[in-house]
């Protein structure tokens, strides 16, 4: 049974998602489709993704794609990408006051790298430092980063009054690049093996990250 929620007759959205999921992505990235939210737009699609290197999960997240043929004012368009990026960084990042700016650069550079033109781009970056005391003092400190990003893809003008199917593959690839950057990997085109991570990271465990919604 399909887990996406596509409004009956919304062939443009279905075509856009089919084309997007058929595109080649960087080899460290794995994903799976998950149940999509039902109240955010008439048609929705969602997946989770991970960056894996040598069987180690460096970053994880979620992507939701929304489509409302009537458009929504806050989107300034008919499509909206809503992404989550999570990773656990080295303890040195606990004192990195510029981590928010770095996280924002991961977003903007990933979109630019893949030619994912967008508008109404927004991001919230949250850093959580966990340090143990007393009987738990021997536990190492951890630094988790969580980025919530949303943007409206630029699409062509309407053709004969119809909403054209946008090219979502560059936006999907941009999200994978955000995950890779959070996981410490440099930008890399599809089919190119990555060099060593620029910083050590792993995806936070579910009990550490809490509810990602």
mmCIF file of C-alpha atoms in Angstrom:
data_model
loop_
_atom_site.group_PDB
_atom_site.id
_atom_site.type_symbol
_atom_site.label_atom_id
_atom_site.label_comp_id
_atom_site.label_asym_id
_atom_site.label_seq_id
_atom_site.Cartn_x
_atom_site.Cartn_y
_atom_site.Cartn_z
ATOM 1 C CA UNK A 1 0.000 0.000 0.000
ATOM 2 C CA UNK A 2 1.523 3.389 -0.980
ATOM 3 C CA UNK A 3 2.370 5.704 1.893
ATOM 4 C CA UNK A 4 2.320 8.967 -0.036
ATOM 5 C CA UNK A 5 -0.800 11.109 -0.192
ATOM 6 C CA UNK A 6 -1.439 12.322 -3.731
ATOM 7 C CA UNK A 7 -4.741 13.965 -4.516
ATOM 8 C CA UNK A 8 -6.757 12.202 -7.198
ATOM 9 C CA UNK A 9 -5.998 13.805 -10.535
ATOM 10 C CA UNK A 10 -2.776 15.475 -9.361
ATOM 11 C CA UNK A 11 -0.741 14.010 -12.203
ATOM 12 C CA UNK A 12 1.831 16.811 -12.200
ATOM 13 C CA UNK A 13 2.849 16.076 -8.611
ATOM 14 C CA UNK A 14 2.998 12.342 -9.253
ATOM 15 C CA UNK A 15 5.163 12.906 -12.335
ATOM 16 C CA UNK A 16 7.467 15.274 -10.442
ATOM 17 C CA UNK A 17 7.992 12.781 -7.601
ATOM 18 C CA UNK A 18 8.543 9.860 -10.001
ATOM 19 C CA UNK A 19 11.196 11.808 -11.896
ATOM 20 C CA UNK A 20 12.839 12.953 -8.667
ATOM 21 C CA UNK A 21 13.104 9.485 -7.133
ATOM 22 C CA UNK A 22 14.557 8.094 -10.350
ATOM 23 C CA UNK A 23 17.532 10.478 -10.319
ATOM 24 C CA UNK A 24 21.044 9.346 -9.332
ATOM 25 C CA UNK A 25 22.240 10.538 -5.917
ATOM 26 C CA UNK A 26 25.552 10.401 -4.076
ATOM 27 C CA UNK A 27 26.474 6.814 -3.136
ATOM 28 C CA UNK A 28 26.610 7.315 0.652
ATOM 29 C CA UNK A 29 22.976 8.368 0.762
ATOM 30 C CA UNK A 30 20.162 5.896 1.453
ATOM 31 C CA UNK A 31 16.474 6.701 1.782
ATOM 32 C CA UNK A 32 13.053 5.149 2.183
ATOM 33 C CA UNK A 33 9.549 6.464 1.724
ATOM 34 C CA UNK A 34 7.470 7.035 4.872
ATOM 35 C CA UNK A 35 3.833 8.010 5.531
ATOM 36 C CA UNK A 36 3.289 11.598 4.475
ATOM 37 C CA UNK A 37 1.373 14.173 6.542
ATOM 38 C CA UNK A 38 -2.247 14.544 5.496
ATOM 39 C CA UNK A 39 -3.181 18.040 6.661
ATOM 40 C CA UNK A 40 -0.371 20.215 5.353
ATOM 41 C CA UNK A 41 -1.407 20.212 1.665
ATOM 42 C CA UNK A 42 -3.723 18.381 -0.750
ATOM 43 C CA UNK A 43 -0.805 16.264 -2.042
ATOM 44 C CA UNK A 44 2.224 15.283 0.029
ATOM 45 C CA UNK A 45 5.217 12.951 -0.161
ATOM 46 C CA UNK A 46 7.805 12.138 2.517
ATOM 47 C CA UNK A 47 10.941 10.111 3.104
ATOM 48 C CA UNK A 48 13.732 9.628 5.609
ATOM 49 C CA UNK A 49 17.387 9.566 4.625
ATOM 50 C CA UNK A 50 20.776 8.717 6.073
ATOM 51 C CA UNK A 51 24.414 9.299 5.173
ATOM 52 C CA UNK A 52 26.351 6.058 5.682
ATOM 53 C CA UNK A 53 30.122 5.657 5.409
ATOM 54 C CA UNK A 54 31.649 2.264 6.201
ATOM 55 C CA UNK A 55 28.352 1.250 7.821
ATOM 56 C CA UNK A 56 28.508 4.237 10.184
ATOM 57 C CA UNK A 57 25.557 6.632 10.126
ATOM 58 C CA UNK A 58 26.909 10.187 10.052
ATOM 59 C CA UNK A 59 23.687 12.138 9.596
ATOM 60 C CA UNK A 60 19.976 11.544 9.218
ATOM 61 C CA UNK A 61 16.868 13.502 8.404
ATOM 62 C CA UNK A 62 13.488 13.746 6.783
ATOM 63 C CA UNK A 63 12.095 15.452 3.674
ATOM 64 C CA UNK A 64 8.456 16.348 3.061
ATOM 65 C CA UNK A 65 7.233 17.712 -0.275
ATOM 66 C CA UNK A 66 3.945 19.600 -0.323
ATOM 67 C CA UNK A 67 1.787 20.557 -3.295
ATOM 68 C CA UNK A 68 -1.253 22.796 -3.281
ATOM 69 C CA UNK A 69 -2.424 23.711 -6.816
ATOM 70 C CA UNK A 70 -4.192 26.752 -5.361
ATOM 71 C CA UNK A 71 -0.956 27.917 -3.754
ATOM 72 C CA UNK A 72 -0.380 29.143 -0.219
ATOM 73 C CA UNK A 73 0.557 32.706 0.600
ATOM 74 C CA UNK A 74 3.316 31.770 3.019
ATOM 75 C CA UNK A 75 4.958 29.591 0.349
ATOM 76 C CA UNK A 76 4.749 32.141 -2.479
ATOM 77 C CA UNK A 77 4.101 29.196 -4.766
ATOM 78 C CA UNK A 78 2.353 25.863 -5.172
ATOM 79 C CA UNK A 79 5.162 23.568 -3.948
ATOM 80 C CA UNK A 80 7.054 23.554 -0.657
ATOM 81 C CA UNK A 81 10.062 21.521 0.522
ATOM 82 C CA UNK A 82 10.302 20.908 4.289
ATOM 83 C CA UNK A 83 13.518 19.248 5.463
ATOM 84 C CA UNK A 84 15.048 18.045 8.714
ATOM 85 C CA UNK A 85 18.796 17.427 9.154
ATOM 86 C CA UNK A 86 20.310 15.883 12.309
ATOM 87 C CA UNK A 87 23.868 14.939 13.247
ATOM 88 C CA UNK A 88 26.057 14.533 16.302
ATOM 89 C CA UNK A 89 29.276 16.531 16.067
ATOM 90 C CA UNK A 90 32.595 16.488 17.864
ATOM 91 C CA UNK A 91 32.667 18.002 21.393
ATOM 92 C CA UNK A 92 34.774 20.885 20.040
ATOM 93 C CA UNK A 93 31.620 22.270 18.448
ATOM 94 C CA UNK A 94 30.229 22.928 21.954
ATOM 95 C CA UNK A 95 32.240 26.151 22.041
ATOM 96 C CA UNK A 96 31.773 27.022 18.371
ATOM 97 C CA UNK A 97 29.709 30.184 18.537
ATOM 98 C CA UNK A 98 29.452 30.314 14.762
ATOM 99 C CA UNK A 99 27.875 26.879 14.334
ATOM 100 C CA UNK A 100 24.556 28.451 13.363
ATOM 101 C CA UNK A 101 26.249 30.417 10.577
ATOM 102 C CA UNK A 102 28.052 27.276 9.459
ATOM 103 C CA UNK A 103 24.786 25.335 9.366
ATOM 104 C CA UNK A 104 23.171 28.091 7.302
ATOM 105 C CA UNK A 105 26.077 27.910 4.846
ATOM 106 C CA UNK A 106 25.459 24.155 4.501
ATOM 107 C CA UNK A 107 21.925 24.997 3.384
ATOM 108 C CA UNK A 108 22.682 27.802 0.936
ATOM 109 C CA UNK A 109 25.749 26.150 -0.581
ATOM 110 C CA UNK A 110 23.935 22.823 -1.036
ATOM 111 C CA UNK A 111 21.108 24.506 -2.942
ATOM 112 C CA UNK A 112 23.578 26.465 -5.069
ATOM 113 C CA UNK A 113 25.749 23.408 -5.744
ATOM 114 C CA UNK A 114 22.846 21.506 -7.276
ATOM 115 C CA UNK A 115 21.238 24.423 -9.058
ATOM 116 C CA UNK A 116 18.120 24.190 -6.893
ATOM 117 C CA UNK A 117 16.686 27.666 -7.409
ATOM 118 C CA UNK A 118 14.398 28.615 -4.553
ATOM 119 C CA UNK A 119 12.634 31.427 -2.739
ATOM 120 C CA UNK A 120 11.148 31.956 0.727
ATOM 121 C CA UNK A 121 14.098 29.990 2.138
ATOM 122 C CA UNK A 122 14.155 29.641 5.917
ATOM 123 C CA UNK A 123 16.235 27.664 8.410
ATOM 124 C CA UNK A 124 16.340 27.121 12.157
ATOM 125 C CA UNK A 125 19.543 25.572 13.505
ATOM 126 C CA UNK A 126 19.518 24.183 17.045
ATOM 127 C CA UNK A 127 22.617 23.054 18.933
ATOM 128 C CA UNK A 128 22.211 20.830 21.998
ATOM 129 C CA UNK A 129 25.214 20.215 24.256
ATOM 130 C CA UNK A 130 24.923 17.314 26.692
ATOM 131 C CA UNK A 131 27.423 17.039 29.539
ATOM 132 C CA UNK A 132 27.258 14.497 32.351
ATOM 133 C CA UNK A 133 28.139 15.014 36.033
ATOM 134 C CA UNK A 134 28.478 13.027 39.250
ATOM 135 C CA UNK A 135 28.210 9.286 38.761
ATOM 136 C CA UNK A 136 27.877 9.871 35.015
ATOM 137 C CA UNK A 137 30.829 12.246 34.752
ATOM 138 C CA UNK A 138 32.893 9.761 32.745
ATOM 139 C CA UNK A 139 30.461 9.893 29.890
ATOM 140 C CA UNK A 140 31.830 12.035 27.058
ATOM 141 C CA UNK A 141 30.086 15.281 26.178
ATOM 142 C CA UNK A 142 27.982 15.254 23.020
ATOM 143 C CA UNK A 143 26.936 18.008 20.632
ATOM 144 C CA UNK A 144 23.838 17.509 18.476
ATOM 145 C CA UNK A 145 22.804 19.822 15.668
ATOM 146 C CA UNK A 146 19.284 19.902 14.246
ATOM 147 C CA UNK A 147 18.374 21.974 11.206
ATOM 148 C CA UNK A 148 14.808 22.590 10.083
ATOM 149 C CA UNK A 149 14.782 24.001 6.575
ATOM 150 C CA UNK A 150 11.986 24.955 4.190
ATOM 151 C CA UNK A 151 11.913 26.543 0.760
ATOM 152 C CA UNK A 152 9.768 27.005 -2.337
ATOM 153 C CA UNK A 153 11.213 25.564 -5.568
ATOM 154 C CA UNK A 154 11.326 27.899 -8.527
ATOM 155 C CA UNK A 155 9.190 26.424 -11.318
ATOM 156 C CA UNK A 156 8.263 27.461 -14.824
ATOM 157 C CA UNK A 157 5.266 29.647 -15.470
ATOM 158 C CA UNK A 158 1.923 27.988 -16.048
ATOM 159 C CA UNK A 159 1.362 26.454 -19.474
ATOM 160 C CA UNK A 160 -2.178 26.757 -20.860
ATOM 161 C CA UNK A 161 -3.419 27.476 -17.364
ATOM 162 C CA UNK A 162 -1.912 24.276 -15.946
ATOM 163 C CA UNK A 163 0.603 23.983 -13.129
ATOM 164 C CA UNK A 164 3.715 22.399 -14.733
ATOM 165 C CA UNK A 165 5.570 19.568 -13.025
ATOM 166 C CA UNK A 166 8.732 21.064 -11.495
ATOM 167 C CA UNK A 167 12.161 19.478 -11.571
ATOM 168 C CA UNK A 168 12.472 18.371 -7.965
ATOM 169 C CA UNK A 169 15.602 16.241 -8.408
ATOM 170 C CA UNK A 170 17.999 19.183 -7.782
ATOM 171 C CA UNK A 171 16.143 19.969 -4.561
ATOM 172 C CA UNK A 172 16.266 16.332 -3.444
ATOM 173 C CA UNK A 173 20.003 16.300 -4.172
ATOM 174 C CA UNK A 174 20.439 19.571 -2.264
ATOM 175 C CA UNK A 175 18.861 17.999 0.814
ATOM 176 C CA UNK A 176 21.264 15.054 0.567
ATOM 177 C CA UNK A 177 24.121 17.554 0.354
ATOM 178 C CA UNK A 178 22.903 19.228 3.550
ATOM 179 C CA UNK A 179 22.973 15.837 5.267
ATOM 180 C CA UNK A 180 26.443 15.120 3.926
ATOM 181 C CA UNK A 181 27.755 18.489 5.094
ATOM 182 C CA UNK A 182 26.326 17.951 8.586
ATOM 183 C CA UNK A 183 27.949 14.522 8.579
ATOM 184 C CA UNK A 184 31.355 16.003 7.822
ATOM 185 C CA UNK A 185 31.604 15.059 4.148
ATOM 186 C CA UNK A 186 32.715 17.469 1.432
ATOM 187 C CA UNK A 187 30.542 18.219 -1.598
ATOM 188 C CA UNK A 188 30.680 15.363 -4.072
ATOM 189 C CA UNK A 189 28.800 14.686 -7.305
ATOM 190 C CA UNK A 190 26.997 11.336 -7.735
ATOM 191 C CA UNK A 191 29.151 8.229 -8.173
ATOM 192 C CA UNK A 192 32.223 9.919 -6.653
ATOM 193 C CA UNK A 193 33.572 8.322 -3.474
ATOM 194 C CA UNK A 194 34.056 10.845 -0.632
ATOM 195 C CA UNK A 195 37.369 11.693 0.965
ATOM 196 C CA UNK A 196 37.774 11.604 4.731
ATOM 197 C CA UNK A 197 35.145 13.571 6.694
ATOM 198 C CA UNK A 198 36.055 17.147 7.596
ATOM 199 C CA UNK A 199 34.719 16.534 11.097
ATOM 200 C CA UNK A 200 33.590 13.413 12.900
ATOM 201 C CA UNK A 201 29.833 13.095 13.207
ATOM 202 C CA UNK A 202 27.116 10.535 13.612
ATOM 203 C CA UNK A 203 23.363 10.671 13.600
ATOM 204 C CA UNK A 204 21.880 11.016 17.104
ATOM 205 C CA UNK A 205 20.123 7.967 18.467
ATOM 206 C CA UNK A 206 16.316 8.228 18.649
ATOM 207 C CA UNK A 207 16.358 8.456 22.419
ATOM 208 C CA UNK A 208 18.901 11.265 22.222
ATOM 209 C CA UNK A 209 17.235 13.274 19.469
ATOM 210 C CA UNK A 210 13.689 13.125 20.786
ATOM 211 C CA UNK A 211 10.658 13.626 18.556
ATOM 212 C CA UNK A 212 11.925 15.185 15.262
ATOM 213 C CA UNK A 213 8.558 16.592 14.299
#
